[in-house]
Structure formats: C-alpha cells, structure tokens
Amino acid sequence: MNPDMVLIPAGWFWMGSDHHYRWESPRHPVWLDAFEIARYAVRRCEYAQFLSETGHPEPAGWLNPSFGKANQPVVGVSWFAAISYCEWLSKSLGETFRLPTEAQWEKACRGGLEGADYAWGNEPPNQIEYFQGEWTGPKRVGEWRPNGYGLFNIGDNVHEWCMDWYSEDYYAISPAKNPVGPETGARRVSRGGSWRHQIKASRAAHRSSLPPQHAYTDYGVRLTCISRDGSIMPRQCRSSDSTV
C-alpha cells in the first residue's frame, strides 16, 4: 500500500516552548531540509499486510475489537516493530521510509502556524466538540479537519513514535540545522495526544518518551520519506536491545 505523503518545505521554524515544561525549552529556531511525511498515521489494514507478508508478531491488543477497524490507526506497536514496518515498506516499494525525527514531527504538526499551541491554532481541545466524551479506542484516521499542511490527527488520537533518543536537556545543545537527537539513551521520543487521555490532543511542543520495547495501545506510527530532491534522511539508530 502506497502511503499518501505530503511534502514539507525546507526552512526555519520555532521549536519548543518557554511557557510550559522545562524539557520543552528553550524555544529555539531550527532549520529542516525538505521532507515528506504521511498524511495519516499507519492504518490497521496497512499493518495487517505487513503481518501477513512477514509473519511479524501481532501488536498488543490486535484482537481487541476496540482496535479492529481497518481505517483506525494501528496501535500496540513498539518502536522496534515500527522500525521493522519501515524496513519492510521500504523494501516493498523501493523507497526509504523512516520514523520522523522529533524536529520533523513538530514542524509537521505546527502546519506552518508560528507560535500556536496546537496543530489547528490556540483553541484548547477541551473547548472543541470533537474531543469531548470518553473514547473506547482511536478514531478512524481523517475524521477531523487537517492542519495547515493537510495532515490529519497529528497531535491527537494516538501517540506517534519518533526516531530520536530522548533527553530532557537536548534542546540546550541541539544543532540549529537538521537535529536528529542524542547519540544514545534509554527512551525514544514520542509525540502527540492519545484517545485514552482525558485531554486527547497535545500541544505541538509537548514532548513525551517511552522505552523502545514497550508496546501500548495508544501508540501508533506515522512515516516520513526522503524527499524526492534527496534531502535529509534521519539516521536509524538501533540500540543493542533485542528487537521486538
């Protein structure tokens, strides 16, 4: 299945926030080369093809009806499983798919809005009807409006794995151009909100992380691809841990 990719133009953007948590600061300018990112998170039907062709173990909660709709984002995927999916899809389609770097994810989430808290602007999610009530699982992809880049559910519905190792203090030493995260770590970056949380969308600058072997049913995957003009390829840092 060919993912629907959106080109994010090269340029500077403001990353982070000085008004919330310490690990989101300092707010700093970042240059990113052009890259492509998927319009939607990887869907269950797409991941099912990967399982069928590779025999890879099923994600956590795979048989739970709450996560069983074809157009829901796949959940229960560890960071290692996400990497395996990227490698399979790259080989299948003859292109190079990766997880986004943390900087790529935040720029994509912001959708060209400088200084806004959320992908859609500054209106808090608890004031938006779509996010009200208790959800028993993730919504189908594309049910709510896209951001300025045409990306759906980036910042809500499921947490999304990023390529980078996580460090609370990384922004203090991060390079200004094409940052790819620390060299080592114990946790991988994740971004975005979750269907399970009372507040189901997160601010664009909000940072979270998880050990890469963990597989939770509110964690999903969004892909990036090397831009057709040959720009940045995020490095794929495998740890010495066994893959899951």
JSON list of C-alpha atoms in Angstrom, two decimals, residues 9-15 29-33:
[
{"chain": "A", "resi": 9, "resn": "PRO", "atom": "CA", "xyz": [9.11, 22.57, 2.55]},
{"chain": "A", "resi": 10, "resn": "ALA", "atom": "CA", "xyz": [12.62, 23.36, 3.69]},
{"chain": "A", "resi": 11, "resn": "GLY", "atom": "CA", "xyz": [13.01, 26.26, 6.05]},
{"chain": "A", "resi": 12, "resn": "TRP", "atom": "CA", "xyz": [13.27, 27.57, 9.58]},
{"chain": "A", "resi": 13, "resn": "PHE", "atom": "CA", "xyz": [10.64, 27.14, 12.28]},
{"chain": "A", "resi": 14, "resn": "TRP", "atom": "CA", "xyz": [10.44, 27.81, 16.01]},
{"chain": "A", "resi": 15, "resn": "MET", "atom": "CA", "xyz": [10.67, 24.59, 18.03]},
{"chain": "A", "resi": 29, "resn": "PRO", "atom": "CA", "xyz": [14.95, 28.23, 15.71]},
{"chain": "A", "resi": 30, "resn": "VAL", "atom": "CA", "xyz": [15.52, 25.04, 13.71]},
{"chain": "A", "resi": 31, "resn": "TRP", "atom": "CA", "xyz": [16.25, 24.60, 10.02]},
{"chain": "A", "resi": 32, "resn": "LEU", "atom": "CA", "xyz": [14.99, 21.44, 8.34]},
{"chain": "A", "resi": 33, "resn": "ASP", "atom": "CA", "xyz": [15.62, 20.31, 4.80]}
]
